[in-house]
Amino acid sequence: MGRVITKKPEILAPGGTLEKLKTAIYYGADACYIGGEAYGLRSRAGNFDYPEMREAVAFAHAHHAKVYVAANMVTHIGDEMGAGEFFRTIRDIGVDAVLISDPALMDICMMDAPGLPIHLSTQASATNYQTLNFWAEEGLERVVLAREVGMEEIKEMREKTSVQIEAFVHGAMCISYSGRCVLSNHMASRDANRGGCAQSCRWKYDLFEQELPGLKTPVGADEEGISEKFSMSAVDLAMIDNIPELVEAGIDSLKIEGRMKSIHYVSTVANVYRAAVDSYCADPDHYEFKEEWLDELWKVAQRELATGFYYETPDESMQLFGKRRKIPHYAFVGQVLSYDPETQIAVIQQRNNFGVSDTVEFYGPGMRHFEQEITSLKDEDGQEIDRAPHAMMIVTTKVKQAVQPLDMIRKRK
């Protein structure tokens, strides 16, 4: 008799906006994490007001998914004002849990919004099983691990704790320990730990060697004295090759980073991890990794991919510097709004320029894909056009296979 997976891990996707949340759930996410209008670390994301949260929770619960709200800022005196009312309101809306790193906000949440589950944010840097047990004793339901934790450490945590474990498996990696960075504070007067990160680590820098006082030589300069540009940021995390070990380690929730990313990114990554997790959990003895999953992720990757801290301490090969070593080859161009099976006409909302003679790829949940050439295109008035150049323009075209609303379209650059 073959192995049976008794618990399938949750796929947790970013819900930067209401549209992104719905997209993530449509493409297979079991849960989404979002931000409110205060107390989070993504002040420039499309954060949710209370009516939007109600709609998000209603949509998620109707699709058997959950919604978590990030309130993981580090509070200075005064930042906690209004937090009690905030936690009570999101609890009453039906939010499934709140992510917190600051013990002050935890106390307020427990006191003013009893019954609202608390998950420890990755900002709190949980890296050992004693820490997990401490937070479990404090009443927390789940711990989001620091990204600096290795696979063997996770396995030991699972053996020695009962609290739920959530771990990042895909997306951008902060260059600082668990995201607790002050570069943005110093260089842009924007507090990264209170939602204002300017992503200073991703800026391009010149690096000089000072040989003599007043004499500086660019490091890595060419014959004309032009130097390479350096950044301080890391390549992206991707654990798609390692789904069996993630599941066997007992991780309860596989987290995808990217509340600031597009619906193209969210749909693609959720789709891939859904397919891989389902495939392994359905038949672990005969599981085979599919190269198409990795190929799919590269269609939205903006940086190289690596396994972060899971198996080793990252070295300089996991650092971004110099010219981009892998260029993204696809651009997101549209989303299907509706489809008429009798005429085979799809109504499309344009997101980037595309037109007649372009070969595009349609894709949808369940890893549905097909390519076709656009042979004709009409605007909303039914007039033939060569291209759809205007953002959010509504166009129609005939498609060779059936598509569904919320299916996506991209083209090779």
PDB file of N, CA, C and O in Angstrom, residues 356-403:
ATOM      1  N   VAL A 356      -3.177  42.295 -34.270  1.00  0.00           N
ATOM      2  CA  VAL A 356      -3.245  41.314 -35.350  1.00  0.00           C
ATOM      3  C   VAL A 356      -1.836  40.886 -35.740  1.00  0.00           C
ATOM      4  O   VAL A 356      -0.915  41.704 -35.811  1.00  0.00           O
ATOM      5  N   SER A 357      -1.680  39.592 -35.949  1.00  0.00           N
ATOM      6  CA  SER A 357      -0.443  38.890 -36.321  1.00  0.00           C
ATOM      7  C   SER A 357       0.405  38.502 -35.116  1.00  0.00           C
ATOM      8  O   SER A 357       1.378  37.747 -35.259  1.00  0.00           O
ATOM      9  N   ASP A 358       0.047  38.993 -33.916  1.00  0.00           N
ATOM     10  CA  ASP A 358       0.764  38.563 -32.711  1.00  0.00           C
ATOM     11  C   ASP A 358       0.352  37.136 -32.341  1.00  0.00           C
ATOM     12  O   ASP A 358      -0.825  36.772 -32.439  1.00  0.00           O
ATOM     13  N   THR A 359       1.317  36.331 -31.922  1.00  0.00           N
ATOM     14  CA  THR A 359       1.013  35.023 -31.348  1.00  0.00           C
ATOM     15  C   THR A 359       0.936  35.181 -29.841  1.00  0.00           C
ATOM     16  O   THR A 359       1.883  35.663 -29.211  1.00  0.00           O
ATOM     17  N   VAL A 360      -0.201  34.817 -29.280  1.00  0.00           N
ATOM     18  CA  VAL A 360      -0.417  34.987 -27.846  1.00  0.00           C
ATOM     19  C   VAL A 360      -0.714  33.630 -27.218  1.00  0.00           C
ATOM     20  O   VAL A 360      -1.075  32.673 -27.894  1.00  0.00           O
ATOM     21  N   GLU A 361      -0.559  33.600 -25.900  1.00  0.00           N
ATOM     22  CA  GLU A 361      -0.864  32.385 -25.144  1.00  0.00           C
ATOM     23  C   GLU A 361      -2.020  32.679 -24.190  1.00  0.00           C
ATOM     24  O   GLU A 361      -1.945  33.622 -23.404  1.00  0.00           O
ATOM     25  N   PHE A 362      -3.079  31.879 -24.280  1.00  0.00           N
ATOM     26  CA  PHE A 362      -4.173  31.924 -23.322  1.00  0.00           C
ATOM     27  C   PHE A 362      -3.873  30.891 -22.231  1.00  0.00           C
ATOM     28  O   PHE A 362      -3.412  29.786 -22.526  1.00  0.00           O
ATOM     29  N   TYR A 363      -4.137  31.246 -20.977  1.00  0.00           N
ATOM     30  CA  TYR A 363      -3.980  30.252 -19.913  1.00  0.00           C
ATOM     31  C   TYR A 363      -5.033  30.478 -18.838  1.00  0.00           C
ATOM     32  O   TYR A 363      -5.560  31.578 -18.678  1.00  0.00           O
ATOM     33  N   GLY A 364      -5.328  29.393 -18.105  1.00  0.00           N
ATOM     34  CA  GLY A 364      -6.331  29.468 -17.061  1.00  0.00           C
ATOM     35  C   GLY A 364      -6.046  28.478 -15.953  1.00  0.00           C
ATOM     36  O   GLY A 364      -5.055  27.742 -15.996  1.00  0.00           O
ATOM     37  N   PRO A 365      -6.884  28.426 -14.927  1.00  0.00           N
ATOM     38  CA  PRO A 365      -6.695  27.489 -13.815  1.00  0.00           C
ATOM     39  C   PRO A 365      -6.600  26.049 -14.305  1.00  0.00           C
ATOM     40  O   PRO A 365      -7.165  25.691 -15.344  1.00  0.00           O
ATOM     41  N   GLY A 366      -5.888  25.231 -13.519  1.00  0.00           N
ATOM     42  CA  GLY A 366      -5.709  23.853 -13.925  1.00  0.00           C
ATOM     43  C   GLY A 366      -4.645  23.691 -14.989  1.00  0.00           C
ATOM     44  O   GLY A 366      -4.599  22.655 -15.671  1.00  0.00           O
ATOM     45  N   MET A 367      -3.800  24.723 -15.135  1.00  0.00           N
ATOM     46  CA  MET A 367      -2.703  24.700 -16.111  1.00  0.00           C
ATOM     47  C   MET A 367      -3.214  24.521 -17.540  1.00  0.00           C
ATOM     48  O   MET A 367      -2.604  23.840 -18.369  1.00  0.00           O
ATOM     49  N   ARG A 368      -4.366  25.116 -17.828  1.00  0.00           N
ATOM     50  CA  ARG A 368      -4.860  25.105 -19.216  1.00  0.00           C
ATOM     51  C   ARG A 368      -4.050  26.113 -20.035  1.00  0.00           C
ATOM     52  O   ARG A 368      -3.883  27.258 -19.617  1.00  0.00           O
ATOM     53  N   HIS A 369      -3.576  25.703 -21.213  1.00  0.00           N
ATOM     54  CA  HIS A 369      -2.783  26.573 -22.078  1.00  0.00           C
ATOM     55  C   HIS A 369      -3.084  26.287 -23.543  1.00  0.00           C
ATOM     56  O   HIS A 369      -3.320  25.139 -23.915  1.00  0.00           O
ATOM     57  N   PHE A 370      -3.054  27.314 -24.342  1.00  0.00           N
ATOM     58  CA  PHE A 370      -2.938  27.123 -25.783  1.00  0.00           C
ATOM     59  C   PHE A 370      -2.461  28.427 -26.415  1.00  0.00           C
ATOM     60  O   PHE A 370      -2.676  29.514 -25.881  1.00  0.00           O
ATOM     61  N   GLU A 371      -1.766  28.288 -27.536  1.00  0.00           N
ATOM     62  CA  GLU A 371      -1.282  29.455 -28.277  1.00  0.00           C
ATOM     63  C   GLU A 371      -2.076  29.615 -29.559  1.00  0.00           C
ATOM     64  O   GLU A 371      -2.569  28.631 -30.126  1.00  0.00           O
ATOM     65  N   GLN A 372      -2.190  30.849 -30.015  1.00  0.00           N
ATOM     66  CA  GLN A 372      -2.793  31.091 -31.311  1.00  0.00           C
ATOM     67  C   GLN A 372      -2.358  32.460 -31.826  1.00  0.00           C
ATOM     68  O   GLN A 372      -1.974  33.345 -31.046  1.00  0.00           O
ATOM     69  N   GLU A 373      -2.448  32.614 -33.115  1.00  0.00           N
ATOM     70  CA  GLU A 373      -2.183  33.911 -33.730  1.00  0.00           C
ATOM     71  C   GLU A 373      -3.465  34.732 -33.744  1.00  0.00           C
ATOM     72  O   GLU A 373      -4.551  34.198 -34.028  1.00  0.00           O
ATOM     73  N   ILE A 374      -3.357  35.999 -33.410  1.00  0.00           N
ATOM     74  CA  ILE A 374      -4.507  36.905 -33.507  1.00  0.00           C
ATOM     75  C   ILE A 374      -4.684  37.264 -34.970  1.00  0.00           C
ATOM     76  O   ILE A 374      -3.827  37.919 -35.582  1.00  0.00           O
ATOM     77  N   THR A 375      -5.800  36.819 -35.569  1.00  0.00           N
ATOM     78  CA  THR A 375      -6.031  37.059 -36.997  1.00  0.00           C
ATOM     79  C   THR A 375      -6.976  38.228 -37.251  1.00  0.00           C
ATOM     80  O   THR A 375      -6.998  38.782 -38.343  1.00  0.00           O
ATOM     81  N   SER A 376      -7.756  38.585 -36.223  1.00  0.00           N
ATOM     82  CA  SER A 376      -8.638  39.748 -36.364  1.00  0.00           C
ATOM     83  C   SER A 376      -8.924  40.300 -34.981  1.00  0.00           C
ATOM     84  O   SER A 376      -8.858  39.589 -33.978  1.00  0.00           O
ATOM     85  N   LEU A 377      -9.245  41.596 -34.940  1.00  0.00           N
ATOM     86  CA  LEU A 377      -9.479  42.275 -33.669  1.00  0.00           C
ATOM     87  C   LEU A 377     -10.503  43.371 -33.903  1.00  0.00           C
ATOM     88  O   LEU A 377     -10.435  44.101 -34.907  1.00  0.00           O
ATOM     89  N   LYS A 378     -11.484  43.471 -33.005  1.00  0.00           N
ATOM     90  CA  LYS A 378     -12.500  44.524 -33.119  1.00  0.00           C
ATOM     91  C   LYS A 378     -12.591  45.302 -31.823  1.00  0.00           C
ATOM     92  O   LYS A 378     -12.381  44.757 -30.737  1.00  0.00           O
ATOM     93  N   ASP A 379     -12.927  46.601 -31.945  1.00  0.00           N
ATOM     94  CA  ASP A 379     -13.118  47.423 -30.758  1.00  0.00           C
ATOM     95  C   ASP A 379     -14.543  47.263 -30.237  1.00  0.00           C
ATOM     96  O   ASP A 379     -15.319  46.456 -30.751  1.00  0.00           O
ATOM     97  N   GLU A 380     -14.890  48.048 -29.225  1.00  0.00           N
ATOM     98  CA  GLU A 380     -16.222  47.917 -28.605  1.00  0.00           C
ATOM     99  C   GLU A 380     -17.357  48.236 -29.566  1.00  0.00           C
ATOM    100  O   GLU A 380     -18.487  47.784 -29.383  1.00  0.00           O
ATOM    101  N   ASP A 381     -17.054  49.032 -30.598  1.00  0.00           N
ATOM    102  CA  ASP A 381     -18.086  49.390 -31.577  1.00  0.00           C
ATOM    103  C   ASP A 381     -18.167  48.404 -32.723  1.00  0.00           C
ATOM    104  O   ASP A 381     -18.927  48.608 -33.682  1.00  0.00           O
ATOM    105  N   GLY A 382     -17.367  47.339 -32.651  1.00  0.00           N
ATOM    106  CA  GLY A 382     -17.401  46.342 -33.708  1.00  0.00           C
ATOM    107  C   GLY A 382     -16.554  46.696 -34.908  1.00  0.00           C
ATOM    108  O   GLY A 382     -16.629  46.019 -35.943  1.00  0.00           O
ATOM    109  N   GLN A 383     -15.724  47.725 -34.792  1.00  0.00           N
ATOM    110  CA  GLN A 383     -14.881  48.154 -35.898  1.00  0.00           C
ATOM    111  C   GLN A 383     -13.569  47.364 -35.898  1.00  0.00           C
ATOM    112  O   GLN A 383     -12.957  47.150 -34.851  1.00  0.00           O
ATOM    113  N   GLU A 384     -13.154  46.946 -37.085  1.00  0.00           N
ATOM    114  CA  GLU A 384     -11.886  46.241 -37.218  1.00  0.00           C
ATOM    115  C   GLU A 384     -10.725  47.164 -36.856  1.00  0.00           C
ATOM    116  O   GLU A 384     -10.680  48.317 -37.297  1.00  0.00           O
ATOM    117  N   ILE A 385      -9.797  46.661 -36.053  1.00  0.00           N
ATOM    118  CA  ILE A 385      -8.604  47.416 -35.695  1.00  0.00           C
ATOM    119  C   ILE A 385      -7.401  46.500 -35.826  1.00  0.00           C
ATOM    120  O   ILE A 385      -7.515  45.274 -35.775  1.00  0.00           O
ATOM    121  N   ASP A 386      -6.219  47.106 -36.006  1.00  0.00           N
ATOM    122  CA  ASP A 386      -4.998  46.314 -36.121  1.00  0.00           C
ATOM    123  C   ASP A 386      -4.396  45.997 -34.761  1.00  0.00           C
ATOM    124  O   ASP A 386      -3.808  44.933 -34.566  1.00  0.00           O
ATOM    125  N   ARG A 387      -4.553  46.964 -33.815  1.00  0.00           N
ATOM    126  CA  ARG A 387      -3.933  46.778 -32.512  1.00  0.00           C
ATOM    127  C   ARG A 387      -4.839  47.319 -31.425  1.00  0.00           C
ATOM    128  O   ARG A 387      -5.745  48.128 -31.691  1.00  0.00           O
ATOM    129  N   ALA A 388      -4.561  46.876 -30.198  1.00  0.00           N
ATOM    130  CA  ALA A 388      -5.265  47.397 -29.022  1.00  0.00           C
ATOM    131  C   ALA A 388      -4.233  48.163 -28.193  1.00  0.00           C
ATOM    132  O   ALA A 388      -3.599  47.597 -27.300  1.00  0.00           O
ATOM    133  N   PRO A 389      -4.028  49.437 -28.478  1.00  0.00           N
ATOM    134  CA  PRO A 389      -2.919  50.170 -27.863  1.00  0.00           C
ATOM    135  C   PRO A 389      -3.252  50.838 -26.538  1.00  0.00           C
ATOM    136  O   PRO A 389      -2.358  51.280 -25.829  1.00  0.00           O
ATOM    137  N   HIS A 390      -4.535  50.969 -26.214  1.00  0.00           N
ATOM    138  CA  HIS A 390      -4.923  51.767 -25.053  1.00  0.00           C
ATOM    139  C   HIS A 390      -5.197  50.884 -23.838  1.00  0.00           C
ATOM    140  O   HIS A 390      -5.915  49.892 -23.925  1.00  0.00           O
ATOM    141  N   ALA A 391      -4.632  51.263 -22.699  1.00  0.00           N
ATOM    142  CA  ALA A 391      -4.789  50.482 -21.476  1.00  0.00           C
ATOM    143  C   ALA A 391      -6.256  50.299 -21.115  1.00  0.00           C
ATOM    144  O   ALA A 391      -7.050  51.239 -21.188  1.00  0.00           O
ATOM    145  N   MET A 392      -6.608  49.070 -20.752  1.00  0.00           N
ATOM    146  CA  MET A 392      -7.951  48.681 -20.318  1.00  0.00           C
ATOM    147  C   MET A 392      -8.981  48.753 -21.446  1.00  0.00           C
ATOM    148  O   MET A 392     -10.188  48.714 -21.211  1.00  0.00           O
ATOM    149  N   MET A 393      -8.520  48.816 -22.674  1.00  0.00           N
ATOM    150  CA  MET A 393      -9.411  48.835 -23.838  1.00  0.00           C
ATOM    151  C   MET A 393     -10.147  47.497 -23.950  1.00  0.00           C
ATOM    152  O   MET A 393      -9.581  46.431 -23.703  1.00  0.00           O
ATOM    153  N   ILE A 394     -11.423  47.528 -24.328  1.00  0.00           N
ATOM    154  CA  ILE A 394     -12.212  46.313 -24.513  1.00  0.00           C
ATOM    155  C   ILE A 394     -12.222  45.947 -25.987  1.00  0.00           C
ATOM    156  O   ILE A 394     -12.604  46.757 -26.838  1.00  0.00           O
ATOM    157  N   VAL A 395     -11.789  44.725 -26.300  1.00  0.00           N
ATOM    158  CA  VAL A 395     -11.725  44.261 -27.685  1.00  0.00           C
ATOM    159  C   VAL A 395     -12.311  42.857 -27.766  1.00  0.00           C
ATOM    160  O   VAL A 395     -12.492  42.178 -26.751  1.00  0.00           O
ATOM    161  N   THR A 396     -12.578  42.424 -28.991  1.00  0.00           N
ATOM    162  CA  THR A 396     -13.054  41.052 -29.219  1.00  0.00           C
ATOM    163  C   THR A 396     -12.198  40.390 -30.281  1.00  0.00           C
ATOM    164  O   THR A 396     -11.667  41.049 -31.182  1.00  0.00           O
ATOM    165  N   THR A 397     -12.076  39.081 -30.159  1.00  0.00           N
ATOM    166  CA  THR A 397     -11.348  38.295 -31.150  1.00  0.00           C
ATOM    167  C   THR A 397     -11.862  36.864 -31.119  1.00  0.00           C
ATOM    168  O   THR A 397     -12.440  36.425 -30.109  1.00  0.00           O
ATOM    169  N   LYS A 398     -11.657  36.153 -32.204  1.00  0.00           N
ATOM    170  CA  LYS A 398     -12.067  34.757 -32.266  1.00  0.00           C
ATOM    171  C   LYS A 398     -10.935  33.887 -31.736  1.00  0.00           C
ATOM    172  O   LYS A 398      -9.767  34.107 -32.048  1.00  0.00           O
ATOM    173  N   VAL A 399     -11.304  32.903 -30.905  1.00  0.00           N
ATOM    174  CA  VAL A 399     -10.290  32.028 -30.321  1.00  0.00           C
ATOM    175  C   VAL A 399     -10.545  30.589 -30.760  1.00  0.00           C
ATOM    176  O   VAL A 399     -11.682  30.193 -31.005  1.00  0.00           O
ATOM    177  N   LYS A 400      -9.478  29.814 -30.852  1.00  0.00           N
ATOM    178  CA  LYS A 400      -9.598  28.463 -31.408  1.00  0.00           C
ATOM    179  C   LYS A 400     -10.014  27.429 -30.375  1.00  0.00           C
ATOM    180  O   LYS A 400     -10.402  26.317 -30.731  1.00  0.00           O
ATOM    181  N   GLN A 401      -9.903  27.776 -29.077  1.00  0.00           N
ATOM    182  CA  GLN A 401     -10.350  26.881 -28.010  1.00  0.00           C
ATOM    183  C   GLN A 401     -11.210  27.673 -27.033  1.00  0.00           C
ATOM    184  O   GLN A 401     -11.087  28.899 -26.936  1.00  0.00           O
ATOM    185  N   ALA A 402     -12.068  26.955 -26.312  1.00  0.00           N
ATOM    186  CA  ALA A 402     -12.931  27.617 -25.343  1.00  0.00           C
ATOM    187  C   ALA A 402     -12.097  28.247 -24.232  1.00  0.00           C
ATOM    188  O   ALA A 402     -11.103  27.668 -23.772  1.00  0.00           O
ATOM    189  N   VAL A 403     -12.480  29.435 -23.804  1.00  0.00           N
ATOM    190  CA  VAL A 403     -11.840  30.115 -22.682  1.00  0.00           C
ATOM    191  C   VAL A 403     -12.913  30.479 -21.663  1.00  0.00           C
ATOM    192  O   VAL A 403     -14.112  30.334 -21.920  1.00  0.00           O
TER     193      VAL A 403
END
